[in-house]
Amino acid sequence: MKNKQNFFTDNSDLSFHLSDKRMNQLFDWMSEDEKSAIGVTTVEEFQKQWFDILEVVGEYTGSTLASNAQKVAREDLKLVDGEVIFPPTIKENLRIFSEIGGPAMSIRTEFGGMEAPLAFEFTAFEMIYRACPSTALSVCWYGSIANIIDLFGSDELKNEWIPKIATGEYSGSMSLTEPDIGSDLAGMRSYAEPQTDGSWRLSGNKQFISNGCGDLSLVLAHNRKGSGSLKTLNLYLVPRRVNGKLNFEVAKIEEKPGLHGSATCALKFENSVAYLIGKDGEGFKYMAHLMNEARLAVGFQSLGLMEACYRLSYNYAQQRESWGKPIAKHEMIAERLHDMDTELRSFRSLCYRAAHYASLITLGDRRLQEKTLP
């Protein structure tokens, strides 16, 4: 029997950090076209719309994901003939996420999205990480990937890929790490060569790639073989399939002590068809933009896990009795629970403040381009 919980309405801290002054700022920094595209004319309508959407996510996380989490932990992924096979429970989680419109949250309405400010999407991610971290690591690769293509890709790439990401038909990954190369990006060995038709051919190996089995990967690689400079790095869109055939190989699924529902993959690119995103030689800049957002996302990942740990600890302490009363009422345990709650609320305040300003930066960049800052 599934839980009947809602992870948005059972935590008033979430709505507190999204309301009032911050909601007003986000609304004021939107253009009239953006407001019209999502069908709101007042800040009250704007807030109600997003709170309604977050309640849907809250029900999904509190009911479906929380109920399925233990099954997800027990059902391992399989690699069969180069394809990652997801077991039934995680497939159900992903299917419902697409049905409620999750992949489209932060994607612009022009491409079929809902154009959520980053703060709202990250609120959804906090709830998803609280319920099932494996599922979260499978669904966080929609908006982030689409937004990089939207910011820096050609119109052709935008129109081909972003609408399918918005529907959940396609998901993506970000391929940075190599077998012997971590943070030393200039030292990576992957490279691509330009072709006469405007495409590139990419070769190299990547490792520890979350959702590496997705339908496309944004791959950081040099624009010439043997280069060791950050100035020769490009960001490429590499489709999983070209003309129905696999374009790069999932060489293995990494063994992990947990997160069994998330596919962390080793990838092999061998003369793979690739498309340049943005300008030649500016891949490091584009990657840094994505990683700035990813750092915030990891903060919300931690936040969701902290909330889950606190709830488990609190509930257990209320049930476990000693000397005739719940251990939650013993001073030492009560103090520790109080410290957990205080640290959790403090960390949430920091994360939501950062997400709010990141949302304003996105809107501000658009207004600067239009020369219409409020």
PDB file of N, CA and C in Angstrom, residues 101-184:
ATOM      1  N   GLY A 101       4.667  16.129 -15.911  1.00  0.00           N
ATOM      2  CA  GLY A 101       5.327  17.268 -16.544  1.00  0.00           C
ATOM      3  C   GLY A 101       6.653  17.660 -15.929  1.00  0.00           C
ATOM      4  N   GLY A 102       7.238  16.795 -15.107  1.00  0.00           N
ATOM      5  CA  GLY A 102       8.488  17.106 -14.428  1.00  0.00           C
ATOM      6  C   GLY A 102       9.629  17.537 -15.338  1.00  0.00           C
ATOM      7  N   PRO A 103       9.868  16.841 -16.467  1.00  0.00           N
ATOM      8  CA  PRO A 103      10.991  17.232 -17.320  1.00  0.00           C
ATOM      9  C   PRO A 103      10.895  18.651 -17.865  1.00  0.00           C
ATOM     10  N   ALA A 104       9.691  19.197 -17.942  1.00  0.00           N
ATOM     11  CA  ALA A 104       9.479  20.494 -18.597  1.00  0.00           C
ATOM     12  C   ALA A 104       9.587  21.684 -17.657  1.00  0.00           C
ATOM     13  N   MET A 105       9.818  21.464 -16.380  1.00  0.00           N
ATOM     14  CA  MET A 105       9.661  22.538 -15.397  1.00  0.00           C
ATOM     15  C   MET A 105      10.415  23.815 -15.759  1.00  0.00           C
ATOM     16  N   SER A 106      11.727  23.717 -15.966  1.00  0.00           N
ATOM     17  CA  SER A 106      12.519  24.941 -16.168  1.00  0.00           C
ATOM     18  C   SER A 106      12.755  25.273 -17.636  1.00  0.00           C
ATOM     19  N   ILE A 107      12.233  24.452 -18.542  1.00  0.00           N
ATOM     20  CA  ILE A 107      12.418  24.682 -19.977  1.00  0.00           C
ATOM     21  C   ILE A 107      11.475  25.793 -20.442  1.00  0.00           C
ATOM     22  N   ARG A 108      11.950  26.621 -21.356  1.00  0.00           N
ATOM     23  CA  ARG A 108      11.136  27.745 -21.815  1.00  0.00           C
ATOM     24  C   ARG A 108       9.876  27.270 -22.534  1.00  0.00           C
ATOM     25  N   THR A 109       8.817  28.076 -22.419  1.00  0.00           N
ATOM     26  CA  THR A 109       7.534  27.717 -23.023  1.00  0.00           C
ATOM     27  C   THR A 109       7.636  27.572 -24.538  1.00  0.00           C
ATOM     28  N   GLU A 110       8.573  28.288 -25.138  1.00  0.00           N
ATOM     29  CA  GLU A 110       8.778  28.194 -26.584  1.00  0.00           C
ATOM     30  C   GLU A 110       9.030  26.764 -27.032  1.00  0.00           C
ATOM     31  N   PHE A 111       9.603  25.959 -26.132  1.00  0.00           N
ATOM     32  CA  PHE A 111       9.940  24.576 -26.472  1.00  0.00           C
ATOM     33  C   PHE A 111       9.051  23.574 -25.741  1.00  0.00           C
ATOM     34  N   GLY A 112       7.927  24.042 -25.212  1.00  0.00           N
ATOM     35  CA  GLY A 112       6.994  23.146 -24.552  1.00  0.00           C
ATOM     36  C   GLY A 112       7.199  23.031 -23.061  1.00  0.00           C
ATOM     37  N   GLY A 113       7.977  23.940 -22.470  1.00  0.00           N
ATOM     38  CA  GLY A 113       8.240  23.883 -21.042  1.00  0.00           C
ATOM     39  C   GLY A 113       7.324  24.783 -20.228  1.00  0.00           C
ATOM     40  N   MET A 114       7.581  24.823 -18.924  1.00  0.00           N
ATOM     41  CA  MET A 114       6.779  25.641 -18.008  1.00  0.00           C
ATOM     42  C   MET A 114       7.538  26.865 -17.508  1.00  0.00           C
ATOM     43  N   GLU A 115       8.801  26.968 -17.850  1.00  0.00           N
ATOM     44  CA  GLU A 115       9.623  28.144 -17.560  1.00  0.00           C
ATOM     45  C   GLU A 115       9.693  28.458 -16.060  1.00  0.00           C
ATOM     46  N   ALA A 116       9.927  27.428 -15.261  1.00  0.00           N
ATOM     47  CA  ALA A 116      10.046  27.634 -13.813  1.00  0.00           C
ATOM     48  C   ALA A 116      11.342  28.339 -13.472  1.00  0.00           C
ATOM     49  N   PRO A 117      11.305  29.331 -12.605  1.00  0.00           N
ATOM     50  CA  PRO A 117      12.555  29.848 -12.045  1.00  0.00           C
ATOM     51  C   PRO A 117      13.315  28.721 -11.366  1.00  0.00           C
ATOM     52  N   LEU A 118      14.620  28.837 -11.349  1.00  0.00           N
ATOM     53  CA  LEU A 118      15.474  27.779 -10.808  1.00  0.00           C
ATOM     54  C   LEU A 118      15.073  27.400  -9.386  1.00  0.00           C
ATOM     55  N   ALA A 119      14.675  28.377  -8.583  1.00  0.00           N
ATOM     56  CA  ALA A 119      14.312  28.103  -7.188  1.00  0.00           C
ATOM     57  C   ALA A 119      13.164  27.106  -7.090  1.00  0.00           C
ATOM     58  N   PHE A 120      12.201  27.166  -8.013  1.00  0.00           N
ATOM     59  CA  PHE A 120      11.072  26.241  -7.959  1.00  0.00           C
ATOM     60  C   PHE A 120      11.493  24.837  -8.385  1.00  0.00           C
ATOM     61  N   GLU A 121      12.309  24.766  -9.410  1.00  0.00           N
ATOM     62  CA  GLU A 121      12.769  23.447  -9.846  1.00  0.00           C
ATOM     63  C   GLU A 121      13.595  22.783  -8.743  1.00  0.00           C
ATOM     64  N   PHE A 122      14.436  23.554  -8.073  1.00  0.00           N
ATOM     65  CA  PHE A 122      15.253  22.992  -7.006  1.00  0.00           C
ATOM     66  C   PHE A 122      14.406  22.598  -5.792  1.00  0.00           C
ATOM     67  N   THR A 123      13.305  23.306  -5.555  1.00  0.00           N
ATOM     68  CA  THR A 123      12.380  22.884  -4.504  1.00  0.00           C
ATOM     69  C   THR A 123      11.834  21.499  -4.818  1.00  0.00           C
ATOM     70  N   ALA A 124      11.464  21.288  -6.079  1.00  0.00           N
ATOM     71  CA  ALA A 124      11.001  19.966  -6.499  1.00  0.00           C
ATOM     72  C   ALA A 124      12.095  18.926  -6.290  1.00  0.00           C
ATOM     73  N   PHE A 125      13.338  19.282  -6.621  1.00  0.00           N
ATOM     74  CA  PHE A 125      14.433  18.327  -6.463  1.00  0.00           C
ATOM     75  C   PHE A 125      14.688  17.999  -4.997  1.00  0.00           C
ATOM     76  N   GLU A 126      14.538  18.988  -4.100  1.00  0.00           N
ATOM     77  CA  GLU A 126      14.705  18.670  -2.680  1.00  0.00           C
ATOM     78  C   GLU A 126      13.736  17.575  -2.266  1.00  0.00           C
ATOM     79  N   MET A 127      12.491  17.686  -2.696  1.00  0.00           N
ATOM     80  CA  MET A 127      11.485  16.684  -2.333  1.00  0.00           C
ATOM     81  C   MET A 127      11.801  15.327  -2.949  1.00  0.00           C
ATOM     82  N   ILE A 128      12.283  15.335  -4.198  1.00  0.00           N
ATOM     83  CA  ILE A 128      12.597  14.071  -4.861  1.00  0.00           C
ATOM     84  C   ILE A 128      13.782  13.390  -4.191  1.00  0.00           C
ATOM     85  N   TYR A 129      14.810  14.158  -3.834  1.00  0.00           N
ATOM     86  CA  TYR A 129      15.955  13.572  -3.138  1.00  0.00           C
ATOM     87  C   TYR A 129      15.558  13.057  -1.761  1.00  0.00           C
ATOM     88  N   ARG A 130      14.655  13.738  -1.096  1.00  0.00           N
ATOM     89  CA  ARG A 130      14.165  13.261   0.198  1.00  0.00           C
ATOM     90  C   ARG A 130      13.502  11.904   0.056  1.00  0.00           C
ATOM     91  N   ALA A 131      12.769  11.707  -1.051  1.00  0.00           N
ATOM     92  CA  ALA A 131      11.999  10.476  -1.230  1.00  0.00           C
ATOM     93  C   ALA A 131      12.826   9.333  -1.778  1.00  0.00           C
ATOM     94  N   CYS A 132      13.641   9.597  -2.816  1.00  0.00           N
ATOM     95  CA  CYS A 132      14.372   8.524  -3.486  1.00  0.00           C
ATOM     96  C   CYS A 132      15.553   9.101  -4.255  1.00  0.00           C
ATOM     97  N   PRO A 133      16.752   9.094  -3.672  1.00  0.00           N
ATOM     98  CA  PRO A 133      17.923   9.681  -4.342  1.00  0.00           C
ATOM     99  C   PRO A 133      18.242   9.054  -5.692  1.00  0.00           C
ATOM    100  N   SER A 134      18.004   7.753  -5.841  1.00  0.00           N
ATOM    101  CA  SER A 134      18.275   7.107  -7.128  1.00  0.00           C
ATOM    102  C   SER A 134      17.407   7.693  -8.232  1.00  0.00           C
ATOM    103  N   THR A 135      16.122   7.853  -7.941  1.00  0.00           N
ATOM    104  CA  THR A 135      15.224   8.454  -8.929  1.00  0.00           C
ATOM    105  C   THR A 135      15.652   9.880  -9.239  1.00  0.00           C
ATOM    106  N   ALA A 136      16.040  10.606  -8.196  1.00  0.00           N
ATOM    107  CA  ALA A 136      16.461  11.994  -8.400  1.00  0.00           C
ATOM    108  C   ALA A 136      17.619  12.086  -9.372  1.00  0.00           C
ATOM    109  N   LEU A 137      18.576  11.173  -9.253  1.00  0.00           N
ATOM    110  CA  LEU A 137      19.745  11.206 -10.136  1.00  0.00           C
ATOM    111  C   LEU A 137      19.410  10.754 -11.556  1.00  0.00           C
ATOM    112  N   SER A 138      18.210  10.212 -11.734  1.00  0.00           N
ATOM    113  CA  SER A 138      17.763   9.853 -13.080  1.00  0.00           C
ATOM    114  C   SER A 138      16.908  10.935 -13.718  1.00  0.00           C
ATOM    115  N   VAL A 139      16.317  11.831 -12.905  1.00  0.00           N
ATOM    116  CA  VAL A 139      15.402  12.834 -13.460  1.00  0.00           C
ATOM    117  C   VAL A 139      15.967  14.243 -13.449  1.00  0.00           C
ATOM    118  N   CYS A 140      17.179  14.421 -12.912  1.00  0.00           N
ATOM    119  CA  CYS A 140      17.734  15.782 -12.843  1.00  0.00           C
ATOM    120  C   CYS A 140      18.439  16.182 -14.138  1.00  0.00           C
ATOM    121  N   TRP A 141      18.388  15.312 -15.153  1.00  0.00           N
ATOM    122  CA  TRP A 141      19.126  15.571 -16.394  1.00  0.00           C
ATOM    123  C   TRP A 141      18.222  15.989 -17.536  1.00  0.00           C
ATOM    124  N   TYR A 142      17.123  16.634 -17.224  1.00  0.00           N
ATOM    125  CA  TYR A 142      16.242  17.173 -18.261  1.00  0.00           C
ATOM    126  C   TYR A 142      16.482  18.678 -18.419  1.00  0.00           C
ATOM    127  N   GLY A 143      15.986  19.449 -17.454  1.00  0.00           N
ATOM    128  CA  GLY A 143      16.076  20.898 -17.558  1.00  0.00           C
ATOM    129  C   GLY A 143      17.498  21.415 -17.658  1.00  0.00           C
ATOM    130  N   SER A 144      18.418  20.869 -16.874  1.00  0.00           N
ATOM    131  CA  SER A 144      19.797  21.367 -16.877  1.00  0.00           C
ATOM    132  C   SER A 144      20.454  21.202 -18.239  1.00  0.00           C
ATOM    133  N   ILE A 145      20.223  20.062 -18.873  1.00  0.00           N
ATOM    134  CA  ILE A 145      20.797  19.810 -20.196  1.00  0.00           C
ATOM    135  C   ILE A 145      20.110  20.685 -21.241  1.00  0.00           C
ATOM    136  N   ALA A 146      18.776  20.759 -21.181  1.00  0.00           N
ATOM    137  CA  ALA A 146      18.029  21.566 -22.146  1.00  0.00           C
ATOM    138  C   ALA A 146      18.428  23.035 -22.062  1.00  0.00           C
ATOM    139  N   ASN A 147      18.662  23.521 -20.855  1.00  0.00           N
ATOM    140  CA  ASN A 147      18.972  24.938 -20.697  1.00  0.00           C
ATOM    141  C   ASN A 147      20.345  25.298 -21.260  1.00  0.00           C
ATOM    142  N   ILE A 148      21.302  24.379 -21.183  1.00  0.00           N
ATOM    143  CA  ILE A 148      22.611  24.630 -21.795  1.00  0.00           C
ATOM    144  C   ILE A 148      22.482  24.693 -23.316  1.00  0.00           C
ATOM    145  N   ILE A 149      21.701  23.779 -23.882  1.00  0.00           N
ATOM    146  CA  ILE A 149      21.464  23.807 -25.329  1.00  0.00           C
ATOM    147  C   ILE A 149      20.762  25.106 -25.717  1.00  0.00           C
ATOM    148  N   ASP A 150      19.797  25.518 -24.893  1.00  0.00           N
ATOM    149  CA  ASP A 150      19.045  26.745 -25.161  1.00  0.00           C
ATOM    150  C   ASP A 150      19.942  27.974 -25.100  1.00  0.00           C
ATOM    151  N   LEU A 151      20.834  28.018 -24.120  1.00  0.00           N
ATOM    152  CA  LEU A 151      21.696  29.189 -23.939  1.00  0.00           C
ATOM    153  C   LEU A 151      22.763  29.311 -25.018  1.00  0.00           C
ATOM    154  N   PHE A 152      23.341  28.188 -25.423  1.00  0.00           N
ATOM    155  CA  PHE A 152      24.539  28.256 -26.255  1.00  0.00           C
ATOM    156  C   PHE A 152      24.433  27.517 -27.586  1.00  0.00           C
ATOM    157  N   GLY A 153      23.409  26.698 -27.770  1.00  0.00           N
ATOM    158  CA  GLY A 153      23.306  25.900 -28.990  1.00  0.00           C
ATOM    159  C   GLY A 153      22.726  26.670 -30.163  1.00  0.00           C
ATOM    160  N   SER A 154      22.858  26.089 -31.329  1.00  0.00           N
ATOM    161  CA  SER A 154      22.276  26.687 -32.532  1.00  0.00           C
ATOM    162  C   SER A 154      20.764  26.496 -32.522  1.00  0.00           C
ATOM    163  N   ASP A 155      20.064  27.277 -33.340  1.00  0.00           N
ATOM    164  CA  ASP A 155      18.613  27.128 -33.433  1.00  0.00           C
ATOM    165  C   ASP A 155      18.239  25.715 -33.881  1.00  0.00           C
ATOM    166  N   GLU A 156      19.049  25.148 -34.749  1.00  0.00           N
ATOM    167  CA  GLU A 156      18.772  23.793 -35.229  1.00  0.00           C
ATOM    168  C   GLU A 156      18.826  22.784 -34.088  1.00  0.00           C
ATOM    169  N   LEU A 157      19.849  22.881 -33.244  1.00  0.00           N
ATOM    170  CA  LEU A 157      19.959  21.966 -32.111  1.00  0.00           C
ATOM    171  C   LEU A 157      18.832  22.204 -31.111  1.00  0.00           C
ATOM    172  N   LYS A 158      18.512  23.466 -30.860  1.00  0.00           N
ATOM    173  CA  LYS A 158      17.428  23.778 -29.924  1.00  0.00           C
ATOM    174  C   LYS A 158      16.119  23.149 -30.384  1.00  0.00           C
ATOM    175  N   ASN A 159      15.770  23.363 -31.632  1.00  0.00           N
ATOM    176  CA  ASN A 159      14.476  22.896 -32.132  1.00  0.00           C
ATOM    177  C   ASN A 159      14.411  21.386 -32.251  1.00  0.00           C
ATOM    178  N   GLU A 160      15.552  20.758 -32.461  1.00  0.00           N
ATOM    179  CA  GLU A 160      15.555  19.299 -32.605  1.00  0.00           C
ATOM    180  C   GLU A 160      15.488  18.588 -31.265  1.00  0.00           C
ATOM    181  N   TRP A 161      16.190  19.102 -30.268  1.00  0.00           N
ATOM    182  CA  TRP A 161      16.375  18.345 -29.040  1.00  0.00           C
ATOM    183  C   TRP A 161      15.528  18.816 -27.861  1.00  0.00           C
ATOM    184  N   ILE A 162      15.365  20.124 -27.683  1.00  0.00           N
ATOM    185  CA  ILE A 162      14.734  20.604 -26.450  1.00  0.00           C
ATOM    186  C   ILE A 162      13.266  20.180 -26.334  1.00  0.00           C
ATOM    187  N   PRO A 163      12.432  20.248 -27.386  1.00  0.00           N
ATOM    188  CA  PRO A 163      11.041  19.813 -27.219  1.00  0.00           C
ATOM    189  C   PRO A 163      10.915  18.352 -26.776  1.00  0.00           C
ATOM    190  N   LYS A 164      11.827  17.501 -27.233  1.00  0.00           N
ATOM    191  CA  LYS A 164      11.760  16.088 -26.842  1.00  0.00           C
ATOM    192  C   LYS A 164      12.256  15.878 -25.413  1.00  0.00           C
ATOM    193  N   ILE A 165      13.145  16.745 -24.958  1.00  0.00           N
ATOM    194  CA  ILE A 165      13.537  16.699 -23.547  1.00  0.00           C
ATOM    195  C   ILE A 165      12.374  17.148 -22.679  1.00  0.00           C
ATOM    196  N   ALA A 166      11.665  18.178 -23.117  1.00  0.00           N
ATOM    197  CA  ALA A 166      10.546  18.724 -22.342  1.00  0.00           C
ATOM    198  C   ALA A 166       9.449  17.690 -22.116  1.00  0.00           C
ATOM    199  N   THR A 167       9.235  16.802 -23.066  1.00  0.00           N
ATOM    200  CA  THR A 167       8.204  15.770 -22.911  1.00  0.00           C
ATOM    201  C   THR A 167       8.689  14.568 -22.121  1.00  0.00           C
ATOM    202  N   GLY A 168       9.993  14.491 -21.872  1.00  0.00           N
ATOM    203  CA  GLY A 168      10.555  13.328 -21.203  1.00  0.00           C
ATOM    204  C   GLY A 168      10.929  12.216 -22.154  1.00  0.00           C
ATOM    205  N   GLU A 169      10.724  12.442 -23.467  1.00  0.00           N
ATOM    206  CA  GLU A 169      11.103  11.415 -24.439  1.00  0.00           C
ATOM    207  C   GLU A 169      12.617  11.209 -24.444  1.00  0.00           C
ATOM    208  N   TYR A 170      13.368  12.301 -24.329  1.00  0.00           N
ATOM    209  CA  TYR A 170      14.820  12.240 -24.279  1.00  0.00           C
ATOM    210  C   TYR A 170      15.306  12.714 -22.909  1.00  0.00           C
ATOM    211  N   SER A 171      16.351  12.075 -22.434  1.00  0.00           N
ATOM    212  CA  SER A 171      17.074  12.592 -21.271  1.00  0.00           C
ATOM    213  C   SER A 171      18.546  12.696 -21.649  1.00  0.00           C
ATOM    214  N   GLY A 172      19.331  13.354 -20.814  1.00  0.00           N
ATOM    215  CA  GLY A 172      20.717  13.592 -21.185  1.00  0.00           C
ATOM    216  C   GLY A 172      21.692  13.306 -20.069  1.00  0.00           C
ATOM    217  N   SER A 173      22.939  13.645 -20.330  1.00  0.00           N
ATOM    218  CA  SER A 173      24.000  13.512 -19.333  1.00  0.00           C
ATOM    219  C   SER A 173      25.080  14.534 -19.646  1.00  0.00           C
ATOM    220  N   MET A 174      25.977  14.716 -18.698  1.00  0.00           N
ATOM    221  CA  MET A 174      27.132  15.592 -18.878  1.00  0.00           C
ATOM    222  C   MET A 174      28.379  14.760 -18.708  1.00  0.00           C
ATOM    223  N   SER A 175      29.189  14.650 -19.772  1.00  0.00           N
ATOM    224  CA  SER A 175      30.363  13.782 -19.761  1.00  0.00           C
ATOM    225  C   SER A 175      31.635  14.600 -19.628  1.00  0.00           C
ATOM    226  N   LEU A 176      32.182  14.631 -18.417  1.00  0.00           N
ATOM    227  CA  LEU A 176      33.419  15.354 -18.139  1.00  0.00           C
ATOM    228  C   LEU A 176      34.555  14.402 -17.768  1.00  0.00           C
ATOM    229  N   THR A 177      34.365  13.639 -16.698  1.00  0.00           N
ATOM    230  CA  THR A 177      35.438  12.850 -16.095  1.00  0.00           C
ATOM    231  C   THR A 177      35.931  11.748 -17.024  1.00  0.00           C
ATOM    232  N   GLU A 178      37.250  11.547 -17.025  1.00  0.00           N
ATOM    233  CA  GLU A 178      37.871  10.467 -17.780  1.00  0.00           C
ATOM    234  C   GLU A 178      38.563   9.506 -16.819  1.00  0.00           C
ATOM    235  N   PRO A 179      38.916   8.296 -17.266  1.00  0.00           N
ATOM    236  CA  PRO A 179      39.466   7.285 -16.355  1.00  0.00           C
ATOM    237  C   PRO A 179      40.613   7.769 -15.475  1.00  0.00           C
ATOM    238  N   ASP A 180      41.509   8.562 -15.995  1.00  0.00           N
ATOM    239  CA  ASP A 180      42.630   9.050 -15.188  1.00  0.00           C
ATOM    240  C   ASP A 180      42.631  10.568 -15.059  1.00  0.00           C
ATOM    241  N   ILE A 181      41.539  11.193 -15.448  1.00  0.00           N
ATOM    242  CA  ILE A 181      41.467  12.651 -15.430  1.00  0.00           C
ATOM    243  C   ILE A 181      40.207  13.065 -14.698  1.00  0.00           C
ATOM    244  N   GLY A 182      40.374  13.803 -13.588  1.00  0.00           N
ATOM    245  CA  GLY A 182      39.226  14.315 -12.852  1.00  0.00           C
ATOM    246  C   GLY A 182      39.101  15.805 -13.034  1.00  0.00           C
ATOM    247  N   SER A 183      39.643  16.570 -12.087  1.00  0.00           N
ATOM    248  CA  SER A 183      39.514  18.027 -12.125  1.00  0.00           C
ATOM    249  C   SER A 183      40.457  18.692 -13.119  1.00  0.00           C
ATOM    250  N   ASP A 184      41.493  17.981 -13.547  1.00  0.00           N
ATOM    251  CA  ASP A 184      42.453  18.546 -14.508  1.00  0.00           C
ATOM    252  C   ASP A 184      41.881  18.456 -15.918  1.00  0.00           C
TER     253      ASP A 184
END
